[in-house]
Coordinates of C-alpha atoms in Angstrom, one line a residue:
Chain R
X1 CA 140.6 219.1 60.8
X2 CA 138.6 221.8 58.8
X3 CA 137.8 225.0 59.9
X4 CA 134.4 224.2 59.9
X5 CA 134.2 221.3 62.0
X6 CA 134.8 223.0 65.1
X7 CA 132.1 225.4 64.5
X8 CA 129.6 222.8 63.6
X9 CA 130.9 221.3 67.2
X10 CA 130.8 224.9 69.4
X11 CA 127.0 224.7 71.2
X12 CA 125.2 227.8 71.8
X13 CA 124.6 228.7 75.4
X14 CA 122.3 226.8 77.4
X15 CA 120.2 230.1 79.2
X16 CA 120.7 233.3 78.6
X17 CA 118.0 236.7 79.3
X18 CA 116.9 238.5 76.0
X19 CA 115.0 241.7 76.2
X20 CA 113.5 243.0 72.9
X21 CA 111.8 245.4 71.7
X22 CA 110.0 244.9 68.0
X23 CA 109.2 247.9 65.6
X24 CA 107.1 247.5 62.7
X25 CA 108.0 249.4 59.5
X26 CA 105.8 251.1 57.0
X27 CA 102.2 250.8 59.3
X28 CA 99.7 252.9 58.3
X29 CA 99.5 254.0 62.2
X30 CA 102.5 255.3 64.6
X31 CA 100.7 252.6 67.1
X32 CA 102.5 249.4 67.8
X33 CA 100.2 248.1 70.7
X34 CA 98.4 245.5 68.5
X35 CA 101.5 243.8 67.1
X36 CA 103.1 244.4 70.6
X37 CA 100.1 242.5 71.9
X38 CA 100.6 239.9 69.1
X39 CA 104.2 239.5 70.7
X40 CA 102.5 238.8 74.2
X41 CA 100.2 236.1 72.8
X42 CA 103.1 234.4 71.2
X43 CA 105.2 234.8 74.0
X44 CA 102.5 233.0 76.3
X45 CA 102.3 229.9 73.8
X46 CA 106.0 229.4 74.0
X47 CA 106.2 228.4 77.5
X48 CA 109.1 230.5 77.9
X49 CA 109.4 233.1 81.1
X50 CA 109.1 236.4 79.7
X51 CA 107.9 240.2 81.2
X52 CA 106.5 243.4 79.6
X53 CA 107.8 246.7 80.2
X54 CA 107.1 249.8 78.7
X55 CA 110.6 249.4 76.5
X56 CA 110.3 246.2 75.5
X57 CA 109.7 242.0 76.5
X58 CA 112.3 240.6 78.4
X59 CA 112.4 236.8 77.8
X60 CA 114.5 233.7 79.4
X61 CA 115.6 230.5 78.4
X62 CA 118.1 229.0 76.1
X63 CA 119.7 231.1 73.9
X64 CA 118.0 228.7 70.8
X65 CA 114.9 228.6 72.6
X66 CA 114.9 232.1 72.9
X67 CA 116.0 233.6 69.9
X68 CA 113.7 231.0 67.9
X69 CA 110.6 232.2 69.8
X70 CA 112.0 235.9 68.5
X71 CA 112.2 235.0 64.8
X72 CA 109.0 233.6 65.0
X73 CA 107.2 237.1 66.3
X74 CA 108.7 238.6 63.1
X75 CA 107.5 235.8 61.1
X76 CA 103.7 236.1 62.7
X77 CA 103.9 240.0 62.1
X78 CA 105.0 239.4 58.4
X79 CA 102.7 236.8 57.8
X80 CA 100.0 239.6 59.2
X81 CA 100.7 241.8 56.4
X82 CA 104.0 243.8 58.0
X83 CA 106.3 244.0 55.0
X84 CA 109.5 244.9 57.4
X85 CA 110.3 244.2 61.3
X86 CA 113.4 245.7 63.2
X87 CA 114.1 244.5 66.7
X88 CA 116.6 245.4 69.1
X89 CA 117.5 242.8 71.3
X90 CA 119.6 242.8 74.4
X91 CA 121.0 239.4 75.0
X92 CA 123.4 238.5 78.4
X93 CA 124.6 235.0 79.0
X94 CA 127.2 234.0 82.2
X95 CA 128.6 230.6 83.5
X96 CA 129.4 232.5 86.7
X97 CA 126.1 231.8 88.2
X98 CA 122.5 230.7 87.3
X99 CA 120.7 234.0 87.6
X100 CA 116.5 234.1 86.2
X101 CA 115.6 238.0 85.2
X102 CA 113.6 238.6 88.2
X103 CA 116.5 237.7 90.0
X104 CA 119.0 240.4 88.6
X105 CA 116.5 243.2 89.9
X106 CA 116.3 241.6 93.2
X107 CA 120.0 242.0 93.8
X108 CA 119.5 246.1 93.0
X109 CA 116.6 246.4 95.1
X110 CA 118.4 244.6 98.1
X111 CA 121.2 247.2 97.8
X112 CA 119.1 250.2 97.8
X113 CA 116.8 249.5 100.5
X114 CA 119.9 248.9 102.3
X115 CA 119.7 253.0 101.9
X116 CA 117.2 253.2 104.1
X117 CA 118.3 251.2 106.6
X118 CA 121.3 252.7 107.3
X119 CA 119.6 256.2 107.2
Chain G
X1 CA 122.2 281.8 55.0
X2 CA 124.8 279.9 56.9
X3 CA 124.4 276.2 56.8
X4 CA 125.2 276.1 60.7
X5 CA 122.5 278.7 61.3
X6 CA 119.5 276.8 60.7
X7 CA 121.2 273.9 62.6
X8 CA 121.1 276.4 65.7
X9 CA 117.7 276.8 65.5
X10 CA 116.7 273.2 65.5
X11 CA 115.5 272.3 68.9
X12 CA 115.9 269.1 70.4
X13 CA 112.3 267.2 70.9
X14 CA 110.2 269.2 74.4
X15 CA 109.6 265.4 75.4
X16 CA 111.2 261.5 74.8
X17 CA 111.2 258.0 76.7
X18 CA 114.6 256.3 76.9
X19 CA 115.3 253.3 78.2
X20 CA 118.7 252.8 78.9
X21 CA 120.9 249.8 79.9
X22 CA 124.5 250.7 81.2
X23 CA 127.4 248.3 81.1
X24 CA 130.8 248.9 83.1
X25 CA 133.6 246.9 81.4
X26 CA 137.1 246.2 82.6
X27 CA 135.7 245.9 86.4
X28 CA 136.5 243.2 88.9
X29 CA 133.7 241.4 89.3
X30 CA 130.9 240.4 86.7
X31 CA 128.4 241.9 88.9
X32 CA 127.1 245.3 87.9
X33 CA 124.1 245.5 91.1
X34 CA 126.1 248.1 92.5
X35 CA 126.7 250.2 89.8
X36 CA 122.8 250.1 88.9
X37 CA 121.9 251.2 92.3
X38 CA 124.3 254.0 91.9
X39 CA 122.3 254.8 88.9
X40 CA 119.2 254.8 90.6
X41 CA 120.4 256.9 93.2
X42 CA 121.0 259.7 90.5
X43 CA 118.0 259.2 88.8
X44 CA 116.0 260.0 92.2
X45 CA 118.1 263.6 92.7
X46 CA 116.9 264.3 88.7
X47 CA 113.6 264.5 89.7
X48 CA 112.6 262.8 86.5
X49 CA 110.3 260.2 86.0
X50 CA 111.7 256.6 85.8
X51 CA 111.5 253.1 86.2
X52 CA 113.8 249.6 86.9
X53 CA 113.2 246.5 85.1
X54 CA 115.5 244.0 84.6
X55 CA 117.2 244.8 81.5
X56 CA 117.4 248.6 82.1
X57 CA 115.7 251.7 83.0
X58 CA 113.3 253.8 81.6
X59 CA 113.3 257.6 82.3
X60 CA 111.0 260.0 80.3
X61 CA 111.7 264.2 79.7
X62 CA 112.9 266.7 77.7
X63 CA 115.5 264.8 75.4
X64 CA 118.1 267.3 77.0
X65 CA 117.2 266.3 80.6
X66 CA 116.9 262.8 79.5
X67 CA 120.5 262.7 78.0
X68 CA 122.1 264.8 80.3
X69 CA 121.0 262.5 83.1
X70 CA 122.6 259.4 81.5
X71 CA 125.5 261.2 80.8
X72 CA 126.1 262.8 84.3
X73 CA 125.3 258.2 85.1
X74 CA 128.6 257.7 82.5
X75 CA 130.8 260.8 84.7
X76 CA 129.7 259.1 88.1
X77 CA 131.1 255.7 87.5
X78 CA 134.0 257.2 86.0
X79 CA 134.5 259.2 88.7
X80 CA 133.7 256.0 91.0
X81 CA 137.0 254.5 89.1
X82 CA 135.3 252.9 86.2
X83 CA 137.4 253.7 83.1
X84 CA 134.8 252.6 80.3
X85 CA 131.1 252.6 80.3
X86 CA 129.2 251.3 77.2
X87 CA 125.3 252.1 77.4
X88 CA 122.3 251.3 75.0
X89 CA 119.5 253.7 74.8
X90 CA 116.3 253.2 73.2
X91 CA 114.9 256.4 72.6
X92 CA 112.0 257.3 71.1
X93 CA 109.6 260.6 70.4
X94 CA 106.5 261.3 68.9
X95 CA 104.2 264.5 67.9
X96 CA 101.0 262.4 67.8
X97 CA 100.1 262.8 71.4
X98 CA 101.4 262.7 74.8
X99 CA 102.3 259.2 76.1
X100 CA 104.0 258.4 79.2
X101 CA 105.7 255.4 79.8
X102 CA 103.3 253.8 82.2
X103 CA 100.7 254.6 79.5
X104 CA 102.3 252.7 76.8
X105 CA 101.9 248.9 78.9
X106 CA 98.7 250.0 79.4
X107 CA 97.4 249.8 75.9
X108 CA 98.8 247.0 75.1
X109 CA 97.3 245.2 78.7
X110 CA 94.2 246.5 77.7
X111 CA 93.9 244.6 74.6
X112 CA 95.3 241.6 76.4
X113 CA 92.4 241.6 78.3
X114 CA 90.1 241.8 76.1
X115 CA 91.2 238.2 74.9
X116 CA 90.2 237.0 78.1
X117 CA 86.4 238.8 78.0
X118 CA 85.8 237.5 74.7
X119 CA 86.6 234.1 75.4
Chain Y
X1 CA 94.4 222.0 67.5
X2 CA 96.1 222.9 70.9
X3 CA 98.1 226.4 70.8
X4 CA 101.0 224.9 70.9
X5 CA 100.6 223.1 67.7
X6 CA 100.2 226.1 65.5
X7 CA 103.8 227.5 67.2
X8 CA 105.7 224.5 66.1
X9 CA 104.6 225.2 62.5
X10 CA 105.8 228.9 62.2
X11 CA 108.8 229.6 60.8
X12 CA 111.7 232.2 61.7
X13 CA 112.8 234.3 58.4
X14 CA 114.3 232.5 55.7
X15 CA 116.6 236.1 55.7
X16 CA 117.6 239.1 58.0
X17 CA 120.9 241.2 58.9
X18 CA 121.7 241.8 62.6
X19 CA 124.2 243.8 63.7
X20 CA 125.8 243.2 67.2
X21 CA 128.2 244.9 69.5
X22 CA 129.1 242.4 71.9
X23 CA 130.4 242.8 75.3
X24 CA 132.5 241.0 77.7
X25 CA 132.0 241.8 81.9
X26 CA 134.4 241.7 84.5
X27 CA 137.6 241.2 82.2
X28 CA 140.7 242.5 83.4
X29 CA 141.4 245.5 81.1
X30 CA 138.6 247.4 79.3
X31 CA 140.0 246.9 76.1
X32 CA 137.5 244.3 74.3
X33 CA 139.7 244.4 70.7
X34 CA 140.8 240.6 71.8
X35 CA 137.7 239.2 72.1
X36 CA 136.4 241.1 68.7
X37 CA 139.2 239.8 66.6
X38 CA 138.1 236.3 67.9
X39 CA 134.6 237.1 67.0
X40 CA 135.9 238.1 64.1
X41 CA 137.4 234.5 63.1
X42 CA 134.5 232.6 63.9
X43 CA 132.3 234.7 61.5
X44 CA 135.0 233.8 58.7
X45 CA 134.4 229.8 60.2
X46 CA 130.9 230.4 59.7
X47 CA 130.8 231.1 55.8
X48 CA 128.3 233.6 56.3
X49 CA 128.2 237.3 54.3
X50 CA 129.7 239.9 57.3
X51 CA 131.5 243.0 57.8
X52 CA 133.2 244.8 60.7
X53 CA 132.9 248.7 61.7
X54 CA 133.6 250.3 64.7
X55 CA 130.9 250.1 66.8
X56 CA 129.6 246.2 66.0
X57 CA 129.7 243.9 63.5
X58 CA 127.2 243.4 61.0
X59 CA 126.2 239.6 59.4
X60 CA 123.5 238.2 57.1
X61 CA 121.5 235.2 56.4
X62 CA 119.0 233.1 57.4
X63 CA 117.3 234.1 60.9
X64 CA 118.6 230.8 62.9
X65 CA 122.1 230.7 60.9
X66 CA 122.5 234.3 61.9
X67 CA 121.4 233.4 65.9
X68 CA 123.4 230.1 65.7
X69 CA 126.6 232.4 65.4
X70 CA 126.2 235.2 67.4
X71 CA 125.6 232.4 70.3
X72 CA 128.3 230.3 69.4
X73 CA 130.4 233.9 69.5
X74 CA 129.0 234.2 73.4
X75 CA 129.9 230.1 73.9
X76 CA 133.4 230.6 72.5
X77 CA 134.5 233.5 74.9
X78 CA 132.6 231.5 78.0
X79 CA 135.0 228.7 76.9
X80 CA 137.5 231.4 77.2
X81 CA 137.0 232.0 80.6
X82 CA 134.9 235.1 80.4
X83 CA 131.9 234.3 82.6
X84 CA 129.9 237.1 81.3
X85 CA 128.8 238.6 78.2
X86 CA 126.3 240.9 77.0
X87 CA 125.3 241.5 73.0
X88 CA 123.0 244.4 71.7
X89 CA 121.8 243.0 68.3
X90 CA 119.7 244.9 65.9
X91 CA 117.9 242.8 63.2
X92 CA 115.6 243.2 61.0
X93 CA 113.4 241.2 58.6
X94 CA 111.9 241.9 55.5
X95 CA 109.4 240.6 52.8
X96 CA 108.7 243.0 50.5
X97 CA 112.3 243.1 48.9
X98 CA 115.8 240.8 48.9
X99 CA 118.3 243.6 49.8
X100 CA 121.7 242.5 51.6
X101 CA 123.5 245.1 53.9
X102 CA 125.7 246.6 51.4
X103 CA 122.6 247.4 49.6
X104 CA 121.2 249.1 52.2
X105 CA 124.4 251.8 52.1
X106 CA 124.4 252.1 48.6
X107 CA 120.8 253.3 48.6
X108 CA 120.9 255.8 50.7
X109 CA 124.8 256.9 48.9
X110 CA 122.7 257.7 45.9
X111 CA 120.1 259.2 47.3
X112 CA 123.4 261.7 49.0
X113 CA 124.9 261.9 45.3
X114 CA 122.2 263.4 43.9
X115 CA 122.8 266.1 46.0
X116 CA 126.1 267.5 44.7
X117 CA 124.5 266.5 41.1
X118 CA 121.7 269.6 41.8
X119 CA 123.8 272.1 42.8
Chain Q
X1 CA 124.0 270.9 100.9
X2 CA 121.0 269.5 99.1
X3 CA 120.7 266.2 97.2
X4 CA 120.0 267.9 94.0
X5 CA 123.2 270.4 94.0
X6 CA 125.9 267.9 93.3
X7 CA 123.8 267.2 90.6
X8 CA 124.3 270.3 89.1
X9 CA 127.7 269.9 89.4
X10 CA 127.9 266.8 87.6
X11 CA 129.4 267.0 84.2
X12 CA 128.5 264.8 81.3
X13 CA 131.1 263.4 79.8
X14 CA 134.0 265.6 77.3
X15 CA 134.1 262.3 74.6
X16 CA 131.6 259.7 73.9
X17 CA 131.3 257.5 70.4
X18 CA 127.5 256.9 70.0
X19 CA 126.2 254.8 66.9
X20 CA 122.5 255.1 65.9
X21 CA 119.7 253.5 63.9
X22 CA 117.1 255.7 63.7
X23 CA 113.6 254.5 62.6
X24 CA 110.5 256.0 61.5
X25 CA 107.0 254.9 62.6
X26 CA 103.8 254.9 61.0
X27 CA 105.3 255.8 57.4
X28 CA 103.6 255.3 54.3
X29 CA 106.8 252.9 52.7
X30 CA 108.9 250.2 54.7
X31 CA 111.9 252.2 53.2
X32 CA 114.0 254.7 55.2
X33 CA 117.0 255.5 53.3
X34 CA 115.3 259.1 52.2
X35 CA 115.1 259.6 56.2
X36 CA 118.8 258.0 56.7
X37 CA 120.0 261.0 54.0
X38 CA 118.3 263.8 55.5
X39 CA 120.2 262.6 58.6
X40 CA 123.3 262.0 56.7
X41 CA 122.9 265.8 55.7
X42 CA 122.3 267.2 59.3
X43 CA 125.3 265.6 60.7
X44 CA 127.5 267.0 58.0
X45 CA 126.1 270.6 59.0
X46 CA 127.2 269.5 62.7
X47 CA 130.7 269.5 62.0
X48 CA 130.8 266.3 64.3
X49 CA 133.2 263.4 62.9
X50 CA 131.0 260.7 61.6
X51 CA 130.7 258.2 59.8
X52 CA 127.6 255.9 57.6
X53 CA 127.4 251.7 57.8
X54 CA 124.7 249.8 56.8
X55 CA 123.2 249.3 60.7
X56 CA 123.3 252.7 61.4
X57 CA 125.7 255.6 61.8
X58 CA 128.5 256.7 64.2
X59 CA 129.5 260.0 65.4
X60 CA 132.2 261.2 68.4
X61 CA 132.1 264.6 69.8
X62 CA 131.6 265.9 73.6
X63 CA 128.4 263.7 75.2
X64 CA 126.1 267.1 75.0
X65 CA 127.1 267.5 71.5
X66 CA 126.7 264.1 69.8
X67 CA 123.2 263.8 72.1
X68 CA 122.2 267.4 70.6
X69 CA 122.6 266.3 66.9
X70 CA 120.7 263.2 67.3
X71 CA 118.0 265.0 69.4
X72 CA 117.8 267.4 66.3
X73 CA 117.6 264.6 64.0
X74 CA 114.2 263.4 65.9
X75 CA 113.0 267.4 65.2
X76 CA 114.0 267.2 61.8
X77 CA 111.9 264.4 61.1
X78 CA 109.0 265.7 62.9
X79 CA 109.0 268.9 61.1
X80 CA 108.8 266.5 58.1
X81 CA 105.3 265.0 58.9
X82 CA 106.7 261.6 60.6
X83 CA 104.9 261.6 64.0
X84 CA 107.2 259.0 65.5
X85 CA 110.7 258.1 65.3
X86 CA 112.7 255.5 67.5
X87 CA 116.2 255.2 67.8
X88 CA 118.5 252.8 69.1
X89 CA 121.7 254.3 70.3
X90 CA 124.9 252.8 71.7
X91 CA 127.2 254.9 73.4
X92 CA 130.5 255.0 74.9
X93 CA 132.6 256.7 77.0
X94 CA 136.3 256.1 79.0
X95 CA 138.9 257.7 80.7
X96 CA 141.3 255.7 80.4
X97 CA 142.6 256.7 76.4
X98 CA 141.4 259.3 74.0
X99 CA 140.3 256.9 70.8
X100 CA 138.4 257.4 68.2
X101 CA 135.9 255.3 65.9
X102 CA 138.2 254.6 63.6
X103 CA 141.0 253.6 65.9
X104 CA 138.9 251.0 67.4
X105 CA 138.5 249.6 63.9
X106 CA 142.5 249.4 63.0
X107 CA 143.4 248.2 67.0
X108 CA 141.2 244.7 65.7
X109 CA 142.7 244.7 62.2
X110 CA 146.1 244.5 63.7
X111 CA 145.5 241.7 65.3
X112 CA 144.0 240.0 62.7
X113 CA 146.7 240.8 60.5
X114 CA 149.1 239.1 63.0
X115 CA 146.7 235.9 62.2
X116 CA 148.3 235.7 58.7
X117 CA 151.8 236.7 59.7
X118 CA 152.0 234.1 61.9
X119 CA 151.0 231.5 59.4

């Protein structure tokens, strides 16, 4: 068998969490709210579950799904007139357990009012 | 004078949002809950200003404060038995004005809404 | 034409270089130069333009060929028996120029050069 | 004692290997490689082992050191004019071995180099 054919076979996962946060180069402004609210917009047509924070737009789904819907905010924002787009994107998949993104700060807040309790 | 001199005299920025995501490897268990409330234990004794989401936290200061904090995260786990600790950390500062992080979802929600007014 | 329609018509880049540091959780040892090495082969599989240092791995090509891989590294080490893995990726798009990621080096190189040419 | 005085006593950590991608916002060009020199040049002044790739650049040293420099990288910039900068950073620290960057480079090459010994 060639190298290649079990490659072409090897699937991507099937969910994972991304959390991204997009920076447009060579703006004439240090804002990025517009283009961040671009991202939103996008976001929201895709189906996908995603959040905003202050650091970034955390986003679920399969890993194709999700990184796709990525791509495409850098292609919107180029197509706008944005010559260069850096993202840095935090990406976690498991086969441990099915967990959504709300989930994983659930499990934190359970342990620290758990604190309290005990006080 | 001395190349090193003027290095000396370079001050790290007065003020800086990070948003930081830390990741214990070589543990037991894939779970990191309990090493994130640890973290946000700490954060609470800094006296800084932060927030959880659910692919990190974001903690705004001085850059020293700011770093030193994540740091003294690292030396905690280490000292709780973890031997390695990989974080990411974005980081970012800015001379233009002064922008908390709370302020920075705001703009963008702001022009969000004004999607929904004009419809 | 419904929103969704104009999603399903934008493309991701036709180019981009990421550069990911890839993470596996809850693994016996914290040594992670096992799983990079194997990261390491499927790039070669893959056919795409790459290169190693020590703190990720850098690839180019088109936006979904580039995804496809960094996945199918995450599916590979599930398949493994590590249940969970976390990637930071930084990736960036441009339109204004072609430039591949040993470009990106050499530009800066010469910019350094000049230096020791002015003294 | 008070919550905030084994806090004090908290060190940060003696060795860490961060690598960072710094980016300027609201610049007149897309391009950054006259920003990625000047940094180049500031982390030669440090003293601290580093080292250039095309994704960004690494540097070891004690954890308040190697955050100094890139804190005074940010200042640089902004004494140059560019209001905003953002970086990504990823940082490490253990306790289990002393290693540098350039160890965790050859620990992979070994094995890889087994891959064609073994052929």
């Amino acid at each position: 068998m060639a190298p290649s054919d079990d490659l072409d076979n090897l699937p991507t996962p099937p969910a994972c969490i991304a959390d991204f946060c997009l920076i447009p180069l060579g703006t004439p402004t240090a804002s990025v709210s517009k283009e961040v609210a671009e991202v939103q917009r996008l976001l929201k047509k895709s189906g996908l579950e995603y959040s905003m924070h202050s650091a970034g737009t955390t986003v679920e789904g399969s890993w194709d799904d999700v990184m796709k819907v990525i791509g495409q905010c850098h292609s919107m924002l180029h197509q706008n007139g944005i010559v260069r787009i850096q993202s840095d994107i935090r990406v976690g998949s498991r086969t441990d357990k099915t967990q959504g993104f709300r989930d994983k700060v659930e499990a934190v807040e359970k342990l620290l009012k758990e604190d309290q309790t005990s006080l």
